[in-house]
GROMACS .gro file of C-alpha atoms in nm:
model
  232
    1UNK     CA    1  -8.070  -1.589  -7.515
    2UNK     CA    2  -7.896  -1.300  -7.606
    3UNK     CA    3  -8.083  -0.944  -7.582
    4UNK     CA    4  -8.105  -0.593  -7.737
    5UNK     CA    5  -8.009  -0.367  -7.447
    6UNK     CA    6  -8.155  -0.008  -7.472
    7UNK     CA    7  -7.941   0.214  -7.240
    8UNK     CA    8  -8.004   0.586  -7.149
    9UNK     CA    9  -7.675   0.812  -7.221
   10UNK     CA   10  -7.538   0.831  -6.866
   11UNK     CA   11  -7.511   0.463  -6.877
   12UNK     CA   12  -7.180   0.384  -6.805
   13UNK     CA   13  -6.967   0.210  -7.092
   14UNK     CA   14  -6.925  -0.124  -6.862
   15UNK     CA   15  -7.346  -0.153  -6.841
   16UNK     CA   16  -7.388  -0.415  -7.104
   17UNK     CA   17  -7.136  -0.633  -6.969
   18UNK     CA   18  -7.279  -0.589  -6.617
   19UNK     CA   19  -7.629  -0.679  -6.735
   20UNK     CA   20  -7.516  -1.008  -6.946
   21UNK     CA   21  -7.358  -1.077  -6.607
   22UNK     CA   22  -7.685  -1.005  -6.418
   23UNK     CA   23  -7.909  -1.190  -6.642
   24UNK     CA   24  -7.707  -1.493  -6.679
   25UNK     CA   25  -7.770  -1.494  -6.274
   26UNK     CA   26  -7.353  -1.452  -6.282
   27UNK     CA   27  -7.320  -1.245  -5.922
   28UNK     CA   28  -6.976  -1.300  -5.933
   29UNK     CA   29  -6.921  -1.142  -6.293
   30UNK     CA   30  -7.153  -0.863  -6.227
   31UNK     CA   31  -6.964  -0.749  -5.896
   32UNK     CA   32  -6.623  -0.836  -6.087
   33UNK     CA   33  -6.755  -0.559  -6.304
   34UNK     CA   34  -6.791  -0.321  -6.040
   35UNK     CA   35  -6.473  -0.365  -5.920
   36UNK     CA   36  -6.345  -0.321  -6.239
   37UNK     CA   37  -6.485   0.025  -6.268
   38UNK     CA   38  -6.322   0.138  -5.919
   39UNK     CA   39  -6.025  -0.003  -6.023
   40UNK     CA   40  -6.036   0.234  -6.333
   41UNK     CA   41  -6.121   0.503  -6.134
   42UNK     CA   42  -6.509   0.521  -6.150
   43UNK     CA   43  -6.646   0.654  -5.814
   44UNK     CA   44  -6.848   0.455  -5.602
   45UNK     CA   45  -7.172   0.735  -5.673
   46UNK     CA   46  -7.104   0.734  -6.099
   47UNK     CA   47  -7.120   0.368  -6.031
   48UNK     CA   48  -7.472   0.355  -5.855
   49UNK     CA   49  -7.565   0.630  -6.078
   50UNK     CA   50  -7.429   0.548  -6.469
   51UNK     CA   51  -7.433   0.130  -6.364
   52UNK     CA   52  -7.661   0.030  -6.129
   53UNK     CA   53  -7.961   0.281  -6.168
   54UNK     CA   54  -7.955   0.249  -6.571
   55UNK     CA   55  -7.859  -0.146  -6.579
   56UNK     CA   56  -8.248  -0.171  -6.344
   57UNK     CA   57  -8.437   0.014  -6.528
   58UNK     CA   58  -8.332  -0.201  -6.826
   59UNK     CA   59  -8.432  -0.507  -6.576
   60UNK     CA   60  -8.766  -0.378  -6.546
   61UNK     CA   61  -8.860  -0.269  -6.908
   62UNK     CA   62  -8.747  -0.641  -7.045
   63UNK     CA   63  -8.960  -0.762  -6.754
   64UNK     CA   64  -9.261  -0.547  -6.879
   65UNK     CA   65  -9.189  -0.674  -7.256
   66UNK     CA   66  -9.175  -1.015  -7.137
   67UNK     CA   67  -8.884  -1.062  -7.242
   68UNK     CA   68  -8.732  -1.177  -6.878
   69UNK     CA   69  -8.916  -1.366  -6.573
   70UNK     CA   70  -9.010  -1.226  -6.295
   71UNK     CA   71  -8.771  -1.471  -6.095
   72UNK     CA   72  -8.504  -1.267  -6.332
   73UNK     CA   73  -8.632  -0.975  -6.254
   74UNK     CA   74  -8.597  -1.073  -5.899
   75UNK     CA   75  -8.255  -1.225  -5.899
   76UNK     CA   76  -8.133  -0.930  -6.116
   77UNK     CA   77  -8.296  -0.686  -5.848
   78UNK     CA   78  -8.071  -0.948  -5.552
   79UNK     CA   79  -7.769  -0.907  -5.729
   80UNK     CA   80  -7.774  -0.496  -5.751
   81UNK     CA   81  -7.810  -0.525  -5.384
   82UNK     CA   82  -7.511  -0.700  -5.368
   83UNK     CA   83  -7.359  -0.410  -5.577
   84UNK     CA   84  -7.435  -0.140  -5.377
   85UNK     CA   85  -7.314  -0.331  -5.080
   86UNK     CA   86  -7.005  -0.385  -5.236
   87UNK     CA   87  -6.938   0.013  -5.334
   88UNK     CA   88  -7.097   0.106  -4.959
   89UNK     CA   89  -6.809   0.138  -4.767
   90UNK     CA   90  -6.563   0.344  -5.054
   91UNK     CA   91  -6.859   0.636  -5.123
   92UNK     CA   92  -6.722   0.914  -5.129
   93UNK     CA   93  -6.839   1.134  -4.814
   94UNK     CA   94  -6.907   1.487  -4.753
   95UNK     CA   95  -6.795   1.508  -4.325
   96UNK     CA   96  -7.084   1.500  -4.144
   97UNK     CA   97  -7.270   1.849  -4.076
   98UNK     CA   98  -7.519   1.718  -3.779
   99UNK     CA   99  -7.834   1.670  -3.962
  100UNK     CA  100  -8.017   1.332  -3.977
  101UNK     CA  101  -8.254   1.171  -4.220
  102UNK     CA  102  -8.516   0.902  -4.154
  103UNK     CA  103  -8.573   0.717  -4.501
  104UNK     CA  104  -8.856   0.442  -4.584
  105UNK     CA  105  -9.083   0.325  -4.883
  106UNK     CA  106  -9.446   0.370  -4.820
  107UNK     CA  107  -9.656   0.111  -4.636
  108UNK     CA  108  -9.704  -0.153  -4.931
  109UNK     CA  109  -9.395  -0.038  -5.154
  110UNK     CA  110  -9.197  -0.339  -5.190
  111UNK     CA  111  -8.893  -0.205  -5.395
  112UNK     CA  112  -8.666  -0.040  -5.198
  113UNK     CA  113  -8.358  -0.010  -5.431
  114UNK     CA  114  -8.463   0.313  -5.528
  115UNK     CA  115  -8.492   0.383  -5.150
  116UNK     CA  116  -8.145   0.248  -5.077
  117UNK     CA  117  -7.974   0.431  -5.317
  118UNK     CA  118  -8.132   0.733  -5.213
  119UNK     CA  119  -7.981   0.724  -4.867
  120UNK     CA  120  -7.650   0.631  -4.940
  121UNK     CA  121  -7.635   0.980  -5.149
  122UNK     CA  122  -7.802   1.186  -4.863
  123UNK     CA  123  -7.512   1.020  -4.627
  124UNK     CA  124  -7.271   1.099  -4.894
  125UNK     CA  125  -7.433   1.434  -4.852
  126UNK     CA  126  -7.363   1.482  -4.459
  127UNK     CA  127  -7.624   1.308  -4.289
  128UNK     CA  128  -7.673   1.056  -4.083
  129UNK     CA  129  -7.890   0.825  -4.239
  130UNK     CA  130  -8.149   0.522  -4.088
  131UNK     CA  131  -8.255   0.356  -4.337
  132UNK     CA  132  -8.629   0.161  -4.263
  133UNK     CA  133  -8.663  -0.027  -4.622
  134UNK     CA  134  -8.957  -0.135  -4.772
  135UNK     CA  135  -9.302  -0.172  -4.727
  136UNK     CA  136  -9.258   0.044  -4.373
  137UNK     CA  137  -9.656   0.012  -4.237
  138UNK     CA  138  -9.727   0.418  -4.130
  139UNK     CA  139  -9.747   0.328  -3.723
  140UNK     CA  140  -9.360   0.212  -3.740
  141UNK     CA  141  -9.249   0.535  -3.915
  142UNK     CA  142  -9.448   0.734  -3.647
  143UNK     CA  143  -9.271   0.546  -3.413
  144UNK     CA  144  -8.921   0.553  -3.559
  145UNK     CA  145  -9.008   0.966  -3.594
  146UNK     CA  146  -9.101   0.961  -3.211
  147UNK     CA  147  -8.854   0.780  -3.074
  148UNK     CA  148  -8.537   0.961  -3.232
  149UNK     CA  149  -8.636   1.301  -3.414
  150UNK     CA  150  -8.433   1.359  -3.742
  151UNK     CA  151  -8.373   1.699  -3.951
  152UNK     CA  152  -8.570   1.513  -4.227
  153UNK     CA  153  -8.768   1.267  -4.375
  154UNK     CA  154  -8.727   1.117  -4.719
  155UNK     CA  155  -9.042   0.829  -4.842
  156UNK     CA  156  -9.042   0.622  -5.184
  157UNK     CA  157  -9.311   0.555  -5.381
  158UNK     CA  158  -9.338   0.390  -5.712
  159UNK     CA  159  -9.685   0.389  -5.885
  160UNK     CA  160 -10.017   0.570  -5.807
  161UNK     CA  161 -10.127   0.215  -5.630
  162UNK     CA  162  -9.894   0.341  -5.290
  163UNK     CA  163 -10.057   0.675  -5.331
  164UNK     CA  164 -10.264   0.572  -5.011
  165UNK     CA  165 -10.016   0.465  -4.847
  166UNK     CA  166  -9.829   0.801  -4.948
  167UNK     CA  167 -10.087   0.989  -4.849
  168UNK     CA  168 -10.090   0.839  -4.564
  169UNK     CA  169  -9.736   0.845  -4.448
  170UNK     CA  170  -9.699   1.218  -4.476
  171UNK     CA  171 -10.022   1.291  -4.308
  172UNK     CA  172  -9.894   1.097  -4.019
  173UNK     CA  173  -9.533   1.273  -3.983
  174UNK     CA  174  -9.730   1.564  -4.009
  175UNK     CA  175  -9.927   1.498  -3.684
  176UNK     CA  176  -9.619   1.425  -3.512
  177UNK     CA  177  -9.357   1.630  -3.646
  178UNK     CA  178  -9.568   1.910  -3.795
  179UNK     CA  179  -9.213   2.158  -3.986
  180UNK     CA  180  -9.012   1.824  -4.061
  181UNK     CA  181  -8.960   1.836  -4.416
  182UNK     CA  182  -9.010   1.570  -4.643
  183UNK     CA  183  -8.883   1.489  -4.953
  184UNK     CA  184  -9.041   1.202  -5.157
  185UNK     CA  185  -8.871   0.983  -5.419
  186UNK     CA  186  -8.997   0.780  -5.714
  187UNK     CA  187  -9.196   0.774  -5.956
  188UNK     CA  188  -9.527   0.846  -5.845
  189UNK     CA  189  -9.449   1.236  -5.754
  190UNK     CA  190  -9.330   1.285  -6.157
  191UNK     CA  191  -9.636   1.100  -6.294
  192UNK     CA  192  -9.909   1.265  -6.112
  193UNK     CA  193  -9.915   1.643  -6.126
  194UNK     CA  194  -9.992   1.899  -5.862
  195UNK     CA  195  -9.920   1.589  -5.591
  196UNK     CA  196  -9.580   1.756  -5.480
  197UNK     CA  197  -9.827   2.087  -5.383
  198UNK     CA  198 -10.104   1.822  -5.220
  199UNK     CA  199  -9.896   1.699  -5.028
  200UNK     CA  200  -9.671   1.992  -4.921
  201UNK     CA  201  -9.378   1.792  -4.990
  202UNK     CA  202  -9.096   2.060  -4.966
  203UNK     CA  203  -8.862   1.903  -5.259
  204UNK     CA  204  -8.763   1.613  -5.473
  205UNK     CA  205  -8.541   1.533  -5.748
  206UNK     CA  206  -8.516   1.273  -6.026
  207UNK     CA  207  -8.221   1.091  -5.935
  208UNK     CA  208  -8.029   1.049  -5.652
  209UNK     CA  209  -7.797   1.304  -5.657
  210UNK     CA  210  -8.042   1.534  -5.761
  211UNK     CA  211  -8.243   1.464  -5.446
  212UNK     CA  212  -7.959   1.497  -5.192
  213UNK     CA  213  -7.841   1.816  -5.329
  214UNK     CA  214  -8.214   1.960  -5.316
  215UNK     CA  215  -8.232   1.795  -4.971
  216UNK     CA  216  -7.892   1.981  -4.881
  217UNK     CA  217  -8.011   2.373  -5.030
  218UNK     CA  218  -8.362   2.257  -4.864
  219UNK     CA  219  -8.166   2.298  -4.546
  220UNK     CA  220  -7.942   2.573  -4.557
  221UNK     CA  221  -7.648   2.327  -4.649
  222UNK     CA  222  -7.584   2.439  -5.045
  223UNK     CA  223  -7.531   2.208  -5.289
  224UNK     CA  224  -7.187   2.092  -5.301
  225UNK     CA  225  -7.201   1.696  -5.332
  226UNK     CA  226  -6.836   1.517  -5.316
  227UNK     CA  227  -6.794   1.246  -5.550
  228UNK     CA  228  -7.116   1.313  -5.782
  229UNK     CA  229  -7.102   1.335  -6.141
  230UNK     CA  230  -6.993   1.615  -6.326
  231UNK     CA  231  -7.307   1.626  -6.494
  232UNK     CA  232  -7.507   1.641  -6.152
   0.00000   0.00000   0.00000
């Protein structure tokens, strides 16, 4: 079945290919695609950014047209995994300025890509990054925030479903760690006015990049990211 592919204008050249790959459940094509962009020179963060990112959200609106399975959607969602494995260890790193960052979707968010590729630009931003995943119930974030303190917390969440669960989360930091500043990413923060100001959620960006550079200014760090686009 071939398909109509409606790409945003960051989208890297190579994100057609990659998403034939994908949805022909071809793991191996799809990462030989990646490597094919560092191999032209195409940073590991342009790649998450202009390949991965754009190449999902494609994923998801065929899924809502019905035009792919959910067991695509799923598999398609497995293999970008594997992709951002795969570029982990050559992103490009800003040395480390002693800050830390605790990261985690929402108790009941079950996509964490999003997430993922969220903390992998905050490390490539300086920090030192845990990374909880998805669907992280609020006691275990309390208790990852108790047991090692970090310089700042960064939650995911989707769709106004999680906004509980959102809710939630941040009023429980607050309680424990009552100036740690939180940055939420996602969706649900650009969808639902005034929630930023509800929540007291200190900044945010729509993308990645966008988020660890607000993240870095946020704390006194500038914005300087190594190895983002230009465009960023």
């Amino acid at each position: 079945m071939s398909f109509e592919f409606e790409l945003p204008s960051s989208a890297l050249p190579m994100t057609p290919s990659y998403l034939r790959s994908v949805l022909a459940n071809d793991s191996a094509g799809a990462l030989r695609v990646v490597d094919e962009g560092l191999a032209a020179g195409v940073s590991a963060a342009q790649l998450e950014l202009g390949l991965i990112v754009p190449a999902q959200q494609e994923i998801g609106r065929l899924w809502q047209e019905n035009q792919i399975t959910v067991a695509q959607e799923h598999l398609a969602t497995s293999i970008a995994v594997l992709a951002i494995s795969r570029l982990y260890p050559v992103l490009p790193r800003t040395p480390p300025h002693g800050l830390s960052a605790l990261v985690a979707c929402v108790e009941g968010e079950q996509h964490d890509l999003g997430a993922r590729i969220g903390a992998d630009f905050l490390e490539m931003a300086g920090f030192d990054v845990r990374f909880l995943g998805a669907n992280v119930p609020t006691a275990k974030l309390v208790a990852a925030l108790e047991s090692r303190p970090v310089s700042l917390l960064g939650l995911s969440a989707s769709i106004r479903f999680h906004l509980t669960g959102l809710r939630a989360a941040v009023h429980a930091a607050r309680t424990v760690a009552p100036l740690l500043p939180i940055v939420v990413g996602g969706r649900l923060l650009e969808s639902t006015p005034g929630l930023a100001e509800e929540l007291g959620v200190q900044a945010f960006g729509a993308s990645a990049d966008q988020l660890a550079q607000a993240c870095r200014q946020l704390l006194g760090l500038g914005t300087e990211l190594r190895g983002a686009p230009e465009s960023a």
